[in-house]
PDB file of C-alpha atoms in Angstrom:
ATOM      1  CA  MET A   1      41.514   7.842 114.092  1.00 50.00           C
ATOM      2  CA  LEU A   2      43.695   9.579 111.097  1.00 51.00           C
ATOM      3  CA  LYS A   3      42.992  13.201 112.848  1.00 55.00           C
ATOM      4  CA  ASP A   4      44.217  12.215 115.831  1.00 55.00           C
ATOM      5  CA  LYS A   5      47.344  10.889 114.491  1.00 53.00           C
ATOM      6  CA  LEU A   6      47.762  13.470 111.540  1.00 52.00           C
ATOM      7  CA  SER A   7      47.417  16.090 114.491  1.00 57.00           C
ATOM      8  CA  GLU A   8      50.637  15.189 116.384  1.00 60.00           C
ATOM      9  CA  PHE A   9      52.133  16.020 113.316  1.00 56.00           C
ATOM     10  CA  LEU A  10      50.929  19.021 113.417  1.00 57.00           C
ATOM     11  CA  GLY A  11      53.348  21.906 115.028  1.00 57.00           C
ATOM     12  CA  LYS A  12      56.769  19.648 113.651  1.00 63.00           C
ATOM     13  CA  GLY A  13      56.208  19.858 110.460  1.00 73.00           C
ATOM     14  CA  ILE A  14      57.199  22.745 108.298  1.00 81.00           C
ATOM     15  CA  PRO A  15      54.895  26.065 109.133  1.00 84.00           C
ATOM     16  CA  ILE A  16      51.991  26.170 106.663  1.00 86.00           C
ATOM     17  CA  PRO A  17      53.504  30.585 106.605  1.00 89.00           C
ATOM     18  CA  THR A  18      56.437  28.971 106.112  1.00 87.00           C
ATOM     19  CA  LEU A  19      55.615  26.633 102.864  1.00 88.00           C
ATOM     20  CA  TYR A  20      53.776  29.212 101.639  1.00 91.00           C
ATOM     21  CA  GLU A  21      56.538  31.553 101.288  1.00 91.00           C
ATOM     22  CA  LEU A  22      58.628  28.534  99.784  1.00 88.00           C
ATOM     23  CA  VAL A  23      55.873  28.218  96.725  1.00 90.00           C
ATOM     24  CA  LYS A  24      55.917  31.639  96.514  1.00 90.00           C
ATOM     25  CA  ASN A  25      59.453  32.472  96.008  1.00 88.00           C
ATOM     26  CA  THR A  26      60.244  29.689  94.452  1.00 87.00           C
ATOM     27  CA  SER A  27      57.119  30.005  91.699  1.00 87.00           C
ATOM     28  CA  PRO A  28      55.398  33.327  91.820  1.00 90.00           C
ATOM     29  CA  PHE A  29      53.931  33.015  88.779  1.00 88.00           C
ATOM     30  CA  LEU A  30      51.514  30.470  89.813  1.00 86.00           C
ATOM     31  CA  PHE A  31      49.894  33.559  91.800  1.00 88.00           C
ATOM     32  CA  THR A  32      49.427  35.447  88.691  1.00 89.00           C
ATOM     33  CA  LYS A  33      47.043  32.850  87.169  1.00 76.00           C
ATOM     34  CA  ALA A  34      43.010  32.393  88.359  1.00 82.00           C
ATOM     35  CA  PRO A  35      42.705  28.875  89.095  1.00 81.00           C
ATOM     36  CA  GLU A  36      40.162  26.106  87.907  1.00 83.00           C
ATOM     37  CA  ALA A  37      39.594  22.818  88.792  1.00 79.00           C
ATOM     38  CA  SER A  38      42.559  21.427  86.817  1.00 83.00           C
ATOM     39  CA  THR A  39      44.771  23.812  88.343  1.00 85.00           C
ATOM     40  CA  ARG A  40      42.596  23.386  92.070  1.00 88.00           C
ATOM     41  CA  PHE A  41      46.386  23.273  93.168  1.00 90.00           C
ATOM     42  CA  ILE A  42      47.083  27.108  92.725  1.00 91.00           C
ATOM     43  CA  ALA A  43      43.346  27.560  94.939  1.00 92.00           C
ATOM     44  CA  ILE A  44      44.988  25.418  97.805  1.00 93.00           C
ATOM     45  CA  LEU A  45      48.350  27.643  97.541  1.00 93.00           C
ATOM     46  CA  SER A  46      46.478  30.695  97.524  1.00 93.00           C
ATOM     47  CA  ASN A  47      44.385  30.150 101.432  1.00 92.00           C
ATOM     48  CA  PRO A  48      47.654  29.087 103.699  1.00 92.00           C
ATOM     49  CA  GLU A  49      45.000  30.558 106.333  1.00 91.00           C
ATOM     50  CA  SER A  50      41.740  27.834 105.307  1.00 90.00           C
ATOM     51  CA  VAL A  51      44.049  25.215 106.793  1.00 87.00           C
ATOM     52  CA  LYS A  52      41.974  23.971 109.742  1.00 84.00           C
ATOM     53  CA  ASP A  53      43.207  19.769 110.342  1.00 81.00           C
ATOM     54  CA  ALA A  54      45.416  17.382 109.653  1.00 79.00           C
ATOM     55  CA  LEU A  55      43.642  16.914 106.124  1.00 83.00           C
ATOM     56  CA  GLY A  56      44.113  19.955 105.446  1.00 87.00           C
ATOM     57  CA  TYR A  57      47.921  20.238 105.981  1.00 86.00           C
ATOM     58  CA  PHE A  58      48.172  17.480 103.675  1.00 86.00           C
ATOM     59  CA  GLU A  59      46.382  18.662 101.207  1.00 89.00           C
ATOM     60  CA  TYR A  60      48.465  22.240 101.300  1.00 90.00           C
ATOM     61  CA  CYS A  61      51.912  20.052 101.397  1.00 88.00           C
ATOM     62  CA  VAL A  62      50.765  17.648  98.289  1.00 89.00           C
ATOM     63  CA  ALA A  63      49.272  21.344  96.107  1.00 91.00           C
ATOM     64  CA  ALA A  64      53.046  22.364  97.490  1.00 89.00           C
ATOM     65  CA  HIS A  65      55.232  19.450  96.345  1.00 87.00           C
ATOM     66  CA  PHE A  66      52.987  19.728  92.892  1.00 86.00           C
ATOM     67  CA  ALA A  67      53.502  22.996  92.701  1.00 86.00           C
ATOM     68  CA  THR A  68      57.150  23.500  92.940  1.00 85.00           C
ATOM     69  CA  VAL A  69      59.082  20.036  92.657  1.00 80.00           C
ATOM     70  CA  GLY A  70      59.731  20.868  89.193  1.00 77.00           C
ATOM     71  CA  THR A  71      61.802  23.696  89.906  1.00 77.00           C
ATOM     72  CA  PHE A  72      64.900  24.610  90.466  1.00 75.00           C
ATOM     73  CA  VAL A  73      64.217  25.114  94.422  1.00 73.00           C
ATOM     74  CA  PRO A  74      61.853  22.819  95.037  1.00 68.00           C
ATOM     75  CA  THR A  75      60.222  22.353  98.598  1.00 73.00           C
ATOM     76  CA  ASP A  76      61.194  20.370 100.578  1.00 71.00           C
ATOM     77  CA  VAL A  77      57.659  18.672 101.763  1.00 74.00           C
ATOM     78  CA  ASP A  78      58.770  15.439  99.916  1.00 68.00           C
ATOM     79  CA  LEU A  79      60.277  14.397 103.127  1.00 70.00           C
ATOM     80  CA  ALA A  80      57.350  14.834 105.434  1.00 70.00           C
ATOM     81  CA  ILE A  81      54.265  13.383 103.379  1.00 71.00           C
ATOM     82  CA  ARG A  82      56.159  10.256 102.753  1.00 67.00           C
ATOM     83  CA  LEU A  83      58.365   9.706 105.689  1.00 65.00           C
ATOM     84  CA  LYS A  84      55.662  11.330 108.270  1.00 68.00           C
ATOM     85  CA  LEU A  85      52.349  11.803 107.422  1.00 72.00           C
ATOM     86  CA  TRP A  86      51.832   8.210 105.728  1.00 74.00           C
ATOM     87  CA  GLN A  87      53.921   6.384 107.922  1.00 74.00           C
ATOM     88  CA  LYS A  88      50.922   7.174 110.479  1.00 73.00           C
ATOM     89  CA  ILE A  89      48.269   5.721 108.809  1.00 78.00           C
ATOM     90  CA  SER A  90      47.173   2.121 109.691  1.00 79.00           C
ATOM     91  CA  THR A  91      43.921   1.177 108.693  1.00 82.00           C
ATOM     92  CA  PRO A  92      42.471   1.802 105.710  1.00 85.00           C
ATOM     93  CA  GLU A  93      39.294   4.203 106.982  1.00 84.00           C
ATOM     94  CA  GLU A  94      42.738   6.981 107.748  1.00 80.00           C
ATOM     95  CA  PHE A  95      43.944   6.158 103.846  1.00 84.00           C
ATOM     96  CA  GLN A  96      40.727   6.537 102.051  1.00 89.00           C
ATOM     97  CA  PRO A  97      40.766  10.506 102.974  1.00 88.00           C
ATOM     98  CA  MET A  98      44.552  10.859 101.964  1.00 86.00           C
ATOM     99  CA  TRP A  99      44.160   8.654  99.006  1.00 89.00           C
ATOM    100  CA  ASN A 100      41.590  10.312  97.460  1.00 91.00           C
ATOM    101  CA  LEU A 101      43.924  13.684  97.696  1.00 86.00           C
ATOM    102  CA  VAL A 102      46.470  12.204  95.680  1.00 84.00           C
ATOM    103  CA  GLN A 103      43.743  10.994  93.342  1.00 89.00           C
ATOM    104  CA  GLU A 104      42.512  14.563  92.433  1.00 86.00           C
ATOM    105  CA  PHE A 105      46.315  15.683  92.289  1.00 82.00           C
ATOM    106  CA  ASP A 106      46.717  13.164  89.609  1.00 82.00           C
ATOM    107  CA  ARG A 107      44.063  15.418  87.191  1.00 84.00           C
ATOM    108  CA  TRP A 108      45.940  18.677  88.378  1.00 84.00           C
ATOM    109  CA  ASP A 109      47.771  20.478  84.820  1.00 80.00           C
ATOM    110  CA  GLU A 110      50.866  21.211  85.316  1.00 74.00           C
TER     111      GLU A 110
END
């Protein structure tokens, strides 16, 4: 099951409070804007306490990566996403919720 596989990763990755501080230090201007549908990543990043499960952790990592990838000090969550989170997935049913988040990512506005 997806939650069980990704839950194995929780506690081994970048802690959410640390990731929040990294994004805030790298891109403080993001937190001065009101989130809209096309900038939902700001809402995700602004609520680190809302991460309650492994899929939420994945979503937070994707938002952090999106927010900082073009900055001078990007977060290193792409490694966690590519090599640690994706590799836990082995069935289409597990893959679908993560894929849905990536598809949403494509509609976010930089």
